[in-house]
Coordinates of C-alpha atoms and ligand atoms in Angstrom, one line a residue:
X1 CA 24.3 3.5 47.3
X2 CA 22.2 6.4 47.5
X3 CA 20.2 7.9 50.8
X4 CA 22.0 8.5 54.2
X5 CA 18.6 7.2 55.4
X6 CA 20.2 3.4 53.8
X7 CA 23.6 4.1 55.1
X8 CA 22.4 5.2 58.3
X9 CA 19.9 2.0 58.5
X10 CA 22.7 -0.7 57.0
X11 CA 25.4 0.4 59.9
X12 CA 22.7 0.0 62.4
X13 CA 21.8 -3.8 60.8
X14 CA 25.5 -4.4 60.4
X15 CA 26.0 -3.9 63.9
X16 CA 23.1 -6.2 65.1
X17 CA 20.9 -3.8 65.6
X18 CA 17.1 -2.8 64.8
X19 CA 15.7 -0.3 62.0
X20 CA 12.3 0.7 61.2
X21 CA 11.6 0.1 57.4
X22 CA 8.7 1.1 55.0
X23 CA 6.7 -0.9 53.4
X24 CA 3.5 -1.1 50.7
X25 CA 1.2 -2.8 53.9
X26 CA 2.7 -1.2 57.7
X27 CA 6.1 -0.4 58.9
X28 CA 8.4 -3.3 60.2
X29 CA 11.0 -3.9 62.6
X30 CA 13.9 -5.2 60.7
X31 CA 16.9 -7.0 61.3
X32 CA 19.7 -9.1 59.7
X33 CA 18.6 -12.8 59.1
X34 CA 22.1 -13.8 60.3
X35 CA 22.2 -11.8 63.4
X36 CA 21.1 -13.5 66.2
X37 CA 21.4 -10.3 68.6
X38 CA 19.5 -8.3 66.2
X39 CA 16.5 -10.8 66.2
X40 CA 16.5 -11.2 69.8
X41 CA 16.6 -7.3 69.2
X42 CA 13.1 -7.2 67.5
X43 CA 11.4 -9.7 70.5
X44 CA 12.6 -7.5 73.1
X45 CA 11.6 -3.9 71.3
X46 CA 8.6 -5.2 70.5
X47 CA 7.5 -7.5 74.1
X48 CA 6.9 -9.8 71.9
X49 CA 6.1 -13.7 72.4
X50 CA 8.9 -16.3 70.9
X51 CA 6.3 -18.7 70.1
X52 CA 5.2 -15.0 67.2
X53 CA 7.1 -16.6 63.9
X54 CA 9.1 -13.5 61.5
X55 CA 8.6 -13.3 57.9
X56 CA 11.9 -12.9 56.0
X57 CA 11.9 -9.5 53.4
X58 CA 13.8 -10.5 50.6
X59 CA 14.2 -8.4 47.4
X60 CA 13.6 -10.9 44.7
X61 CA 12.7 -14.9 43.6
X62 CA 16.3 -15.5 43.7
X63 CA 17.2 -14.4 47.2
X64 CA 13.9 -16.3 48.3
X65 CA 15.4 -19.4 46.6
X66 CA 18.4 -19.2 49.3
X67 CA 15.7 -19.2 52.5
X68 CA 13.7 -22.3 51.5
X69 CA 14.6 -25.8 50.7
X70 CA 11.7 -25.7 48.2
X71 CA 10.4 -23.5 45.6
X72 CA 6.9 -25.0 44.4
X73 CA 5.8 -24.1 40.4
X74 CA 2.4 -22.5 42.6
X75 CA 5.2 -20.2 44.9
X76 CA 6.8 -19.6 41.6
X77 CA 3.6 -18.7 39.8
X78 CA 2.5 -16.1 43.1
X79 CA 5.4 -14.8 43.3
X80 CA 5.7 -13.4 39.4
X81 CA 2.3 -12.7 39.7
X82 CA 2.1 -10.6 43.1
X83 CA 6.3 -9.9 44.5
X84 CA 7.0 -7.1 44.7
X85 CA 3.9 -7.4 47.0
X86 CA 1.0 -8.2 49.9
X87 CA 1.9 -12.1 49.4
X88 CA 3.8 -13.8 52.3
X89 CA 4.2 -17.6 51.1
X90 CA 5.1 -20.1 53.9
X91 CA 7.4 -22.6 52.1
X92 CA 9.7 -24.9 53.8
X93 CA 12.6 -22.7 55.6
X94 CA 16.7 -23.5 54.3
X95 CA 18.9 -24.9 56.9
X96 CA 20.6 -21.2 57.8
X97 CA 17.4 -19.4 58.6
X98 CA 17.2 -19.6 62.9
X99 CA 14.3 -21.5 64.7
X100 CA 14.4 -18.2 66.1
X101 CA 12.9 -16.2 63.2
X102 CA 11.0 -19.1 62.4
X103 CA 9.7 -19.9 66.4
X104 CA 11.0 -23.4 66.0
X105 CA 9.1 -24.1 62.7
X106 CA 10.0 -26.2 59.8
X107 CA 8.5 -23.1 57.4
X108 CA 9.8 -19.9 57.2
X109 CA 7.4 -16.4 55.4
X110 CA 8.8 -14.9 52.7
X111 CA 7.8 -11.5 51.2
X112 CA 8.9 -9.2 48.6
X113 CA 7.8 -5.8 49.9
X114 CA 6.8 -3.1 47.3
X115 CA 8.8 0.1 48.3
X116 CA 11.5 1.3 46.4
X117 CA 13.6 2.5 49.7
X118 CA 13.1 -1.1 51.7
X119 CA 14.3 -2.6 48.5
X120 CA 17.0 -0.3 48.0
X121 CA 18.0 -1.5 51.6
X122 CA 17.7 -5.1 51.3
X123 CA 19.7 -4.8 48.1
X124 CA 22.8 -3.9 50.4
X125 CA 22.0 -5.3 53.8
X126 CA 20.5 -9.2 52.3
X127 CA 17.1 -10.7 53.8
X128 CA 15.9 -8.9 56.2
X129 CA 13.6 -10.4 59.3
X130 CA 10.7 -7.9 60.2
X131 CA 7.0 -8.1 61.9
X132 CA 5.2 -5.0 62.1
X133 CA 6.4 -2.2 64.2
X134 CA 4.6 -1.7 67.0
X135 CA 4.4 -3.4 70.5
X136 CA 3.4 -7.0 70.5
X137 CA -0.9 -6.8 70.2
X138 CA -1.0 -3.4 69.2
X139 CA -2.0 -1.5 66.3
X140 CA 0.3 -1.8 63.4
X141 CA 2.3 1.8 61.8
X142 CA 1.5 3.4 58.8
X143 CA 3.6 5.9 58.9
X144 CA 6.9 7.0 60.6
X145 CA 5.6 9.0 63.0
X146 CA 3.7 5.5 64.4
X147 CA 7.1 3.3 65.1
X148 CA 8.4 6.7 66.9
X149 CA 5.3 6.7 69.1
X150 CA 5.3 3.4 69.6
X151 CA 9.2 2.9 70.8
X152 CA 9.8 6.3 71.9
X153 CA 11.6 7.3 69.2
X154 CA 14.3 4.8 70.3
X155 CA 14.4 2.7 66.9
X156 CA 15.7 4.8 63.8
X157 CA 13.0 4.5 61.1
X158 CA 13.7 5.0 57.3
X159 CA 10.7 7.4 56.5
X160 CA 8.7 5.7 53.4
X161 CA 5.6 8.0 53.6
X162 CA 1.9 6.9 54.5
X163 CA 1.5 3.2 53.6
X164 CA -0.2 2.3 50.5
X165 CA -2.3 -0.7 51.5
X166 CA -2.8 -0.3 54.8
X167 CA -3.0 -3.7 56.2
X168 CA -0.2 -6.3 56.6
X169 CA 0.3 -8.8 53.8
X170 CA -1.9 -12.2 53.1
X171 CA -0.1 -15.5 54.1
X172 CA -1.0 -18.3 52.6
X173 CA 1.0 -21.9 53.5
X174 CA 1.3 -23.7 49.8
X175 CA 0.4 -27.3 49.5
X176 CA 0.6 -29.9 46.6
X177 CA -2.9 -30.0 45.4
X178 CA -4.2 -26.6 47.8
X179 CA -3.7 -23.1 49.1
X180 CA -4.2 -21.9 52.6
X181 CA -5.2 -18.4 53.5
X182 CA -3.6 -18.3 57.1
X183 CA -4.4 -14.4 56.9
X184 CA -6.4 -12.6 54.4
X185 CA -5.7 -9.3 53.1
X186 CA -5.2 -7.4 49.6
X187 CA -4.4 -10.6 47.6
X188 CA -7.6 -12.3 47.9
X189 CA -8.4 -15.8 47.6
X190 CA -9.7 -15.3 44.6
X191 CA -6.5 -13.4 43.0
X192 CA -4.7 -16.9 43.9
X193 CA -6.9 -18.8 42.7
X194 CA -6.8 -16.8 39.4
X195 CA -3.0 -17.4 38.8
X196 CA -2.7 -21.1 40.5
X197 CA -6.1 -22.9 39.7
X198 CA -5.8 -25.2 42.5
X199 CA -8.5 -25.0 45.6
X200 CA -7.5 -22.1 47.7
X201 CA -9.2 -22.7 51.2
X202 CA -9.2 -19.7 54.5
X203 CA -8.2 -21.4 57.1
X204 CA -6.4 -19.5 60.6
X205 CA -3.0 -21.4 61.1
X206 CA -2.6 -22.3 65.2
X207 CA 1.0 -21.8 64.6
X208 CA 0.2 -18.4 62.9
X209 CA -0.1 -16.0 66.1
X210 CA -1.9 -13.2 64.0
X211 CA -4.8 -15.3 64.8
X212 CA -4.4 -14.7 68.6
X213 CA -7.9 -13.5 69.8
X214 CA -6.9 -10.2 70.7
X215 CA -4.5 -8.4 68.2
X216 CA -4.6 -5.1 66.8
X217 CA -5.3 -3.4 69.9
X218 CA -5.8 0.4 70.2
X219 CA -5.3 2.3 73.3
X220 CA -9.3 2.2 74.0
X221 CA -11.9 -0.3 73.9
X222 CA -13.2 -0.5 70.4
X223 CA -16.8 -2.0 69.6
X224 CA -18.0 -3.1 66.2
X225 CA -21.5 -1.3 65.7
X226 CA -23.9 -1.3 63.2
X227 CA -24.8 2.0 64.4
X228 CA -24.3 5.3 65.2
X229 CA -25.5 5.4 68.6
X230 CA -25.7 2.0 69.7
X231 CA -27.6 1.7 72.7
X232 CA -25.4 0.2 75.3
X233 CA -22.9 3.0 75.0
X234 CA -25.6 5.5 75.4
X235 CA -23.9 7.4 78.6
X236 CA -20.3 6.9 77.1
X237 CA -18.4 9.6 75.5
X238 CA -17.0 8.2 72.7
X239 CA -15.4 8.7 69.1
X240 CA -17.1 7.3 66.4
X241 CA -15.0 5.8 63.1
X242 CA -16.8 5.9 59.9
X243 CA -14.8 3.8 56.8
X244 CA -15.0 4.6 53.2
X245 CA -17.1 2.7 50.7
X246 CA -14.1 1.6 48.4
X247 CA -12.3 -1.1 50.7
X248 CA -8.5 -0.2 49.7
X249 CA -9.1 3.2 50.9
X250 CA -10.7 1.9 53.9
X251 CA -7.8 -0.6 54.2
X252 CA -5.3 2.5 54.0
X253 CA -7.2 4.6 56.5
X254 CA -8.0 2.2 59.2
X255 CA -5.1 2.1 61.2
X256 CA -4.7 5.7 60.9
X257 CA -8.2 6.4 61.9
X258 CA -7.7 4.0 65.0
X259 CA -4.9 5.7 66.7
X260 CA -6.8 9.3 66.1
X261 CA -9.8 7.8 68.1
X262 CA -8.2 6.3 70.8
X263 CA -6.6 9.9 70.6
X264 CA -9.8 12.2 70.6
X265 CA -10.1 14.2 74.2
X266 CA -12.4 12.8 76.5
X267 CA -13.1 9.8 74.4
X268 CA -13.6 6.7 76.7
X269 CA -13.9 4.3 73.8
X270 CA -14.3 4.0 69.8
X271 CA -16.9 2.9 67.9
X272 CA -15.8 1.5 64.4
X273 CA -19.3 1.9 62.2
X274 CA -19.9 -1.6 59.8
X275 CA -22.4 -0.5 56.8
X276 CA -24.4 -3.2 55.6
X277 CA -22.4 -2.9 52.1
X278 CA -19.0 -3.5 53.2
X279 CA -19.1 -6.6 52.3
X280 CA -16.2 -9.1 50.1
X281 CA -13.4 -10.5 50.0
X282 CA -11.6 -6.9 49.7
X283 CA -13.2 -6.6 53.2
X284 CA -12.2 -9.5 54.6
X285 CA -8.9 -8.2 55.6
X286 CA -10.3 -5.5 57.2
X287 CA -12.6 -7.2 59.6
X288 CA -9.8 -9.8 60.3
X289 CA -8.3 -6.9 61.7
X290 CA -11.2 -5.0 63.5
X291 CA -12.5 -8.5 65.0
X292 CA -9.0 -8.7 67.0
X293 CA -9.0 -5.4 67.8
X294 CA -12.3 -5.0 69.3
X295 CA -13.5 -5.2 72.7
X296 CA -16.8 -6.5 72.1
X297 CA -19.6 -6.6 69.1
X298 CA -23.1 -4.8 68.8
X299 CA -24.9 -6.7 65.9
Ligands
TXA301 O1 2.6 -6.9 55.7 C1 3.2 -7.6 56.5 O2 3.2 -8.8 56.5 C2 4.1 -6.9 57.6 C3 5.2 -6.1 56.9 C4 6.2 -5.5 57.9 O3 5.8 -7.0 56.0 N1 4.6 -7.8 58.6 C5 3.8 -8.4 59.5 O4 4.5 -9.2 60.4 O5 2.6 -8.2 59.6 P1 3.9 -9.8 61.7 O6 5.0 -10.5 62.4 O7 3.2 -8.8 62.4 O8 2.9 -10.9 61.1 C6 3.4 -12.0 60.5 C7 2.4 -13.1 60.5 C8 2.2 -13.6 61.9 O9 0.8 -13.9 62.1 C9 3.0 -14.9 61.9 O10 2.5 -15.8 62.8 C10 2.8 -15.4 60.4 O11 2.9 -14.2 59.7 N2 3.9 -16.3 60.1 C11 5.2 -15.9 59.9 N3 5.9 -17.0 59.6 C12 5.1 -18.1 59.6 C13 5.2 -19.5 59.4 N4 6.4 -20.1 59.2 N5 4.1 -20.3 59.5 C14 2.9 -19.7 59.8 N6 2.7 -18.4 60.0 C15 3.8 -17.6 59.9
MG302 MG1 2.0 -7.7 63.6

């Protein structure tokens, strides 16, 4: 075993605790599947709802195998396609994963993160349960410093570097004859369909709490404009965010750019700036995200 960052982090997990991990999309709150005090660990930290199902982190096809009770040819397909990866597949959960990682579902989310240090962890600790790092609603980490904001630096966090994607993964429930896109992000609809040639439909789960209307949230009220100065906020001070053209960098940068806004001094809210071109499925994880995280809309 190699870094005192993974020894550190494993006696942590081993003793049924919490650890902040890296990964390709936003940091996570992890814990062992099989400790039950280290899952009600990650509800507590994070205020977060029980009703709020966990994806499992595993490190490869074969420790997904021994979480669900079914391994479709289309999860098999995905998963040799896109794991190590943005691709959460909801399959049916195995009898040993808790109703409390799973809120009481059948299904359980399973991902194969794509950073060499989370891997390296899983590796020695097995599956690991994780949402995002940051208090239940709020704006997910990209980077260490985030989770130590966010929980005072109370949670020890493995530091992975800025995330590479940006947004959290793209779940997708698998059916006989269909896909559904429960939430979109960097492995479009069209990506799946590319690899499983069956209809791929976007469709918000109810059960997938993602989808609650408000989500995302940063520490002021954020408005969707499609300009500049839009006219209602004309007596407000506020800080205006400006995404790049090419969608993964906009992806990367969003989150980032979110917490420096609510951040600026003086600012009483943010104004997030939609060009007429950000348009596509690239962007459709992007305004998934925004649409929660805003207060209200000026288009
Ligand atoms: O990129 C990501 O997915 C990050 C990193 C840490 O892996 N994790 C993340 O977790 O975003 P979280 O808990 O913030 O979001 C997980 C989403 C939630 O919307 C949850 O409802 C949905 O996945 N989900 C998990 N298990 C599910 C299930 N069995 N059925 C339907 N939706 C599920
Ligand atoms: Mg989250």
């Amino acid at each position: 075993m190699s870094s005192n960052d993974t020894k550190k982090a494993l006696s942590i997990l081993d003793a049924g605790g919490v650890v902040g991990i890296p990964t390709e999309t936003v940091y996570g709150l992890a814990a062992k599947i099989d400790s039950p005090e280290g899952i009600d660990k990650i509800f507590t930290t994070k205020e977060r709802p029980d009703f709020d199902p966990l994806i499992v982190h595993v490190e490869s096809i074969e420790q997904a195998l021994k979480c669900t009770s079914s391994w479709p040819l289309h999860a098999e397909l995905l998963a040799n396609a896109f794991w190590p990866g943005p691709l959460t597949m909801v399959l049916p959960k195995a009898s040993h994963i808790s109703s409390k990682i799973t809120s009481g579902l059948e299904t359980v989310g399973l991902r194969c993160p794509n950073h060499p240090l989370t891997l390296e962890l899983i590796h020695y600790s097995g599956p690991l349960a994780a949402p995002s790092a940051n208090r239940f609603g709020k704006t997910s980490p990209t980077q260490k410093a985030h989770v130590d904001s966010e929980f005072n630096g109370e949670v020890f966090t493995i530091d992975g570097g800025a995330c590479e994607i940006g947004i959290e993964s793209t779940v997708i429930g698998i059916f006989e004859d269909h896909i559904e896109v429960y939430r979109p992000g960097a492995i479009t609809p069209s990506m799946i369909k590319n690899i499983t040639d069956i209809d791929v439909v976007v469709k918000e789960s109810p059960v997938s709490p993602g989808h609650l209307k408000h989500h995302y949230m940063p520490d002021l009220p954020m408005y969707l404009s499609y300009e500049a100065q839009p006219e209602e906020l004309k007596d407000i001070h506020f800080a205006l965010i400006e995404l790049s053209s090419d969608p993964n960098i906009a992806a990367r940068e969003l989150y980032q750019k979110m917490r420096e806004a609510a951040q600026k001094p003086n600012a009483k809210a943010i104004v997030l700036l939609k060009k007429p071109e950000q348009q596509g499925e690239l962007w459709d994880g992007i305004w998934n995200r925004v649409k929660k995280a805003i207060t209200k809309e000026f288009i």
